[in-house]
PDB file of C-alpha atoms in Angstrom:
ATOM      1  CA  UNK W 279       0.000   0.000   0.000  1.00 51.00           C
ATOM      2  CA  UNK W 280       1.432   3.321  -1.030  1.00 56.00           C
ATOM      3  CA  UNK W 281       1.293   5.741   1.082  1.00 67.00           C
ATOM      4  CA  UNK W 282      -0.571   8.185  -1.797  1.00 76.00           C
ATOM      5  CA  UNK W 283      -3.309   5.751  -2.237  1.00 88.00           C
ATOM      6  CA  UNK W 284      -6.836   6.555  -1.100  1.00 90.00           C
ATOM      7  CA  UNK W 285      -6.552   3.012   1.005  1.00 93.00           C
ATOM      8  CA  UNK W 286      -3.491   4.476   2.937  1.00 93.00           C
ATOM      9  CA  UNK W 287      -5.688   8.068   3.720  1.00 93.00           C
ATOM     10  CA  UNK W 288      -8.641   5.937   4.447  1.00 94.00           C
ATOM     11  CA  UNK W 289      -6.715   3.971   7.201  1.00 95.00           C
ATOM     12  CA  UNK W 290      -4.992   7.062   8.299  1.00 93.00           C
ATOM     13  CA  UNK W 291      -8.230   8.973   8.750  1.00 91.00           C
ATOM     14  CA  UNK W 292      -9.205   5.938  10.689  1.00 94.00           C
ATOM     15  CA  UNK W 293      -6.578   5.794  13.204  1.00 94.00           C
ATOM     16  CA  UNK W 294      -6.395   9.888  13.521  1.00 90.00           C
ATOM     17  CA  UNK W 295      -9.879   9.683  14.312  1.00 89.00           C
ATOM     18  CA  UNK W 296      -9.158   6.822  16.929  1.00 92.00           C
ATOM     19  CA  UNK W 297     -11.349   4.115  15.790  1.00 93.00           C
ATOM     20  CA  UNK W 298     -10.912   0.311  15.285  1.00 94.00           C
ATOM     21  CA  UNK W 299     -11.930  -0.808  11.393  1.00 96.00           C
ATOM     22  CA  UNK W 300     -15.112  -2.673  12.998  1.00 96.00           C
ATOM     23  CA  UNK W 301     -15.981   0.604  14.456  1.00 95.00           C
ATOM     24  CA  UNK W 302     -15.117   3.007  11.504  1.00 95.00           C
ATOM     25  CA  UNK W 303     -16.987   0.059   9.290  1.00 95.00           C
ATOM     26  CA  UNK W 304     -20.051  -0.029  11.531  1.00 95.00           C
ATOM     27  CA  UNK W 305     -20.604   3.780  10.983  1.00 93.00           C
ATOM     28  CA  UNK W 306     -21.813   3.317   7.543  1.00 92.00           C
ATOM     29  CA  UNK W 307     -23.467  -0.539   8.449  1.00 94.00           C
ATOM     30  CA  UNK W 308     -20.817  -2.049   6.512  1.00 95.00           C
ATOM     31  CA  UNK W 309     -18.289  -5.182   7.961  1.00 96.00           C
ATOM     32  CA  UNK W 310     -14.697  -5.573   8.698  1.00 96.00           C
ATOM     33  CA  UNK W 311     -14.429  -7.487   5.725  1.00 96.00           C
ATOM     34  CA  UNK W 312     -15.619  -4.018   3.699  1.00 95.00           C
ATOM     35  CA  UNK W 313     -13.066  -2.291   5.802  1.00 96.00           C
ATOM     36  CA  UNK W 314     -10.652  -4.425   4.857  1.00 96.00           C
ATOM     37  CA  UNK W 315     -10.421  -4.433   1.340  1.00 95.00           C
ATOM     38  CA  UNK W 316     -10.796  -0.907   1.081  1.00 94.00           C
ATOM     39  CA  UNK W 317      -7.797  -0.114   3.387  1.00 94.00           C
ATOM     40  CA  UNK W 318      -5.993  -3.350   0.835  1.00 94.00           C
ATOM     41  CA  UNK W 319      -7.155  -0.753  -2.016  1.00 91.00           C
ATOM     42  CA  UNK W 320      -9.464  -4.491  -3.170  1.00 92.00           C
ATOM     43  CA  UNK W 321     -12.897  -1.895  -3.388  1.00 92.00           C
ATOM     44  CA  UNK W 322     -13.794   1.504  -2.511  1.00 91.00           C
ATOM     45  CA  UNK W 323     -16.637   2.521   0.078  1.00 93.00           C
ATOM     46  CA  UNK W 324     -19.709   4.219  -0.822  1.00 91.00           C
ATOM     47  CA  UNK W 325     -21.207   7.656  -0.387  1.00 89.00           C
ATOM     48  CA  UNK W 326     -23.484   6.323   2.279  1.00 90.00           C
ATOM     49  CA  UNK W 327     -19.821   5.115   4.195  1.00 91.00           C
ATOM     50  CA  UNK W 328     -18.153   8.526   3.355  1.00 91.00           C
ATOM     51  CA  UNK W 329     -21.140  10.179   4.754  1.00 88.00           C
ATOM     52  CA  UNK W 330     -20.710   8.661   7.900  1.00 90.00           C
ATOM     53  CA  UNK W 331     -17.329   9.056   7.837  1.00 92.00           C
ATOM     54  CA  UNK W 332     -17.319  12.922   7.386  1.00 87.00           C
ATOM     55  CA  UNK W 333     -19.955  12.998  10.162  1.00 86.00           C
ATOM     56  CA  UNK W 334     -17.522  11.471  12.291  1.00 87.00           C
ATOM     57  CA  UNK W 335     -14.845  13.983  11.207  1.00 84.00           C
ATOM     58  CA  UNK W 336     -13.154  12.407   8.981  1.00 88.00           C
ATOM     59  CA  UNK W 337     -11.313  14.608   5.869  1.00 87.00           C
ATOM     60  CA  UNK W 338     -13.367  13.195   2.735  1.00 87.00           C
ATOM     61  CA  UNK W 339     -11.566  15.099   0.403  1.00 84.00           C
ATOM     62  CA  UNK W 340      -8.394  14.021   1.797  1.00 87.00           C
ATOM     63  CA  UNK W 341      -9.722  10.652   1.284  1.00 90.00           C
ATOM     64  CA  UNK W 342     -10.660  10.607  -2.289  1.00 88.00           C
ATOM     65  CA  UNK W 343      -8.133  13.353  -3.649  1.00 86.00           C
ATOM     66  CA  UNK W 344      -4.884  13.266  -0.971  1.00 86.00           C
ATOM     67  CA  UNK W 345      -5.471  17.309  -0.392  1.00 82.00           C
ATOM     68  CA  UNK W 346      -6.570  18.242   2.949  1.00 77.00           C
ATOM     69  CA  UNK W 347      -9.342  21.444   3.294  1.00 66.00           C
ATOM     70  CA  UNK W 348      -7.798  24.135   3.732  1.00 67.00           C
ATOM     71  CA  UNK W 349      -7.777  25.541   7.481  1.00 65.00           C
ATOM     72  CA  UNK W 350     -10.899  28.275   6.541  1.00 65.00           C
ATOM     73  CA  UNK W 351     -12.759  25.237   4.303  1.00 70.00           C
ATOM     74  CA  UNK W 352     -11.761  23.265   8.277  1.00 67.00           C
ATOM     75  CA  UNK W 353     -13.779  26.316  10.039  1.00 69.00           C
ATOM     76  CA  UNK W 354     -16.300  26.467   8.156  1.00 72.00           C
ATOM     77  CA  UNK W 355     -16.853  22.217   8.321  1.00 71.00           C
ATOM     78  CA  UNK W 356     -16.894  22.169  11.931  1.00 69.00           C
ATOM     79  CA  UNK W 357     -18.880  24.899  12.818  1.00 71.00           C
ATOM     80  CA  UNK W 358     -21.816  23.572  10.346  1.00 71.00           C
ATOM     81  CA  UNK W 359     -21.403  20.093  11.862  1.00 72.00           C
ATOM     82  CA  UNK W 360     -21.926  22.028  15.130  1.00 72.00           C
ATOM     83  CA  UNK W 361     -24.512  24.057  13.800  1.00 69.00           C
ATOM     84  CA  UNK W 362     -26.477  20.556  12.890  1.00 73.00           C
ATOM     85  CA  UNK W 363     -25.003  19.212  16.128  1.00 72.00           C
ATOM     86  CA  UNK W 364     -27.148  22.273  18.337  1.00 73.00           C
ATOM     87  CA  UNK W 365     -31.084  21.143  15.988  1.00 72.00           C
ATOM     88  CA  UNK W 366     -29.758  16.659  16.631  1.00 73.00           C
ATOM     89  CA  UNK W 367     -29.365  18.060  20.463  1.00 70.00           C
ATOM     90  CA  UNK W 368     -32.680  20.066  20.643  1.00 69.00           C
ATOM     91  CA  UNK W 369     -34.698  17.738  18.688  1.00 70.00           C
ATOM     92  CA  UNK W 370     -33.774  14.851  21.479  1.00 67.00           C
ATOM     93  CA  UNK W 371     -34.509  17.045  24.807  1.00 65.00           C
ATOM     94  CA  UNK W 372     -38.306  17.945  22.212  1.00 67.00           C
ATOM     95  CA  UNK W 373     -36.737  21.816  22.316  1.00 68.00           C
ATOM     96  CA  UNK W 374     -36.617  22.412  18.785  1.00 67.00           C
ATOM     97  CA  UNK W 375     -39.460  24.624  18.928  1.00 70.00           C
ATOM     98  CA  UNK W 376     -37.747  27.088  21.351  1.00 68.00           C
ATOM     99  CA  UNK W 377     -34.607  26.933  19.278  1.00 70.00           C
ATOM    100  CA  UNK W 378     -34.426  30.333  17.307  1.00 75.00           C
ATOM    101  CA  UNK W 379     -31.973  31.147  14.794  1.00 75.00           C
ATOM    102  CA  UNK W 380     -29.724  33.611  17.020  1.00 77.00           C
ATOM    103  CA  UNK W 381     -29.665  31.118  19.925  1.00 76.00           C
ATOM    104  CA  UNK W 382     -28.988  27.977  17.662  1.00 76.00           C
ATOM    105  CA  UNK W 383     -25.678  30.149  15.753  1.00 76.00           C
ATOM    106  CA  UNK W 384     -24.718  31.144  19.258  1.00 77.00           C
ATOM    107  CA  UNK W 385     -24.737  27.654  20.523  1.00 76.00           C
ATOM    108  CA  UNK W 386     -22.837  26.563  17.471  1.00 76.00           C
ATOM    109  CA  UNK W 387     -20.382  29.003  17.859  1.00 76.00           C
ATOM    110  CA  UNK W 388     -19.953  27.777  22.011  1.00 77.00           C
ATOM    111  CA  UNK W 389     -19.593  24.047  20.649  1.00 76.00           C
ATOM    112  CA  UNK W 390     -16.943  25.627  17.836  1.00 73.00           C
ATOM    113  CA  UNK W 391     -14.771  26.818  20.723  1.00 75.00           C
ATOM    114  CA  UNK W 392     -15.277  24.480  22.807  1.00 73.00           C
ATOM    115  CA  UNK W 393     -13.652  21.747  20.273  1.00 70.00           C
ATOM    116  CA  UNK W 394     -10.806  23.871  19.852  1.00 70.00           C
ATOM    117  CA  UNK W 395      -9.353  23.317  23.590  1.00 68.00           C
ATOM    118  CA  UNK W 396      -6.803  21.271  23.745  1.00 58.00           C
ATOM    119  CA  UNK W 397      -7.226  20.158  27.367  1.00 63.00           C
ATOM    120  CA  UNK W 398     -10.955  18.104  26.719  1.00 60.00           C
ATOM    121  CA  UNK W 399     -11.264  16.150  29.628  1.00 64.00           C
ATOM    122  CA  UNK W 400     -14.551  13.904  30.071  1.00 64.00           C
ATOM    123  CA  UNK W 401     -15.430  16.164  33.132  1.00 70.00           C
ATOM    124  CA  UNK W 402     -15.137  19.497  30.976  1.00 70.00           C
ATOM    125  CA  UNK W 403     -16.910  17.717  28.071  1.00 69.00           C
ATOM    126  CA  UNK W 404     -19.926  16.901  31.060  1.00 70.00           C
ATOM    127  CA  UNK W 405     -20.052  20.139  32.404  1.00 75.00           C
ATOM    128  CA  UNK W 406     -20.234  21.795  28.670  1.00 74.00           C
ATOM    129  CA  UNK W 407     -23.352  19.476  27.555  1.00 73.00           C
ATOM    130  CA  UNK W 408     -24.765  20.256  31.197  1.00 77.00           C
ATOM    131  CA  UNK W 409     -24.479  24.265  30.397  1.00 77.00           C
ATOM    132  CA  UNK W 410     -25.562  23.471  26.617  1.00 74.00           C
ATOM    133  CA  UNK W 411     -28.644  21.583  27.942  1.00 76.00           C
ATOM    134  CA  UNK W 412     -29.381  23.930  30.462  1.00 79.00           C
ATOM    135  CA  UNK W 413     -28.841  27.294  27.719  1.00 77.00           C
ATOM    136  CA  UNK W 414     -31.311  24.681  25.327  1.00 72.00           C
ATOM    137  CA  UNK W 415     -33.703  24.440  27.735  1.00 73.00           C
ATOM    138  CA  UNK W 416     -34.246  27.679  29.301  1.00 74.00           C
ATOM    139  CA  UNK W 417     -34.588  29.093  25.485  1.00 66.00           C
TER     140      UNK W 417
END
C-alpha cells in the first residue's frame, strides 16, 4: 500500500480519528471485511460510508483526492457540523421549537470553541453538555 493511495488516507483517517476498522466500518453498516479491502485498495466505500465518515470527522476530500481542506474550508466544516449538532441536540430534549436562529448560531459558535481546547477532559466535556442543555432548555 502506497502511502498516496486513497486506502493508505482511508486507514490514516481511521486511526487519527481513533477508531478500530469494525468501528469506523459499523458507521456506515458495513463489515470488517468491507473495511478491509478498502484499506488493501481491493474496493472503494460508498457515499453512504463517506457520509458517515465525514460525520464522524473524517477529511473526505483528503480521502478521495490526498489534499486536505484548507484551514478556513476546516472552520467552516466544523462549525456547520456544530450548527447541525445544536437542531440533533434540541430535537432529542423535544426543544426544537424554542430553538431560534440567534440562539442555535450562538450555541454553534460555544460548541466551535469548545472543540478547539486542547485540554478536553470527560469532566469538561460533562459540564459543557450540562451548560448546553441547560442554555437549550431555558430558550
Amino acid at each position: 500500500m502506497q502511502n498516496n493511495s486513497y486506502s493508505f488516507r482511508i486507514r490514516e483517517e481511521r486511526e487519527r480519528l481513533g477508531f478500530s476498522q469494525t468501528e469506523f466500518a459499523a458507521m456506515g453498516g458495513a463489515s470488517l471485511r468491507s473495511q478491509q479491502s478498502w484499506e488493501k485498495e481491493s474496493a472503494f466505500p460508498n457515499i453512504k460510508m463517506l457520509q458517515a465518515w465525514a460525520d464522524q470527522g473524517a477529511d473526505i476530500l483528503y480521502i478521495v483526492t490526498g489534499q486536505h481542506l484548507s484551514k478556513a474550508e476546516q472552520v467552516e466544516e466544523q462549525v456547520h457540523q456544530a450548527y447541525q449538532w445544536v437542531f440533533k441536540f434540541a430535537d432529542k430534549l423535544n426543544a426544537r421549537e424554542h430553538l431560534t436562529a440567534d440562539l442555535a448560531k450562538e450555541l454553534a459558535k460555544e460548541i466551535y470553541e469548545f472543540l478547539q481546547d486542547d485540554e478536553m477532559s470527560a469532566s469538561n466535556i460533562l459540564d459543557f453538555v450540562g451548560r448546553f442543555e441547560q442554555k437549550l432548555r431555558a430558550a
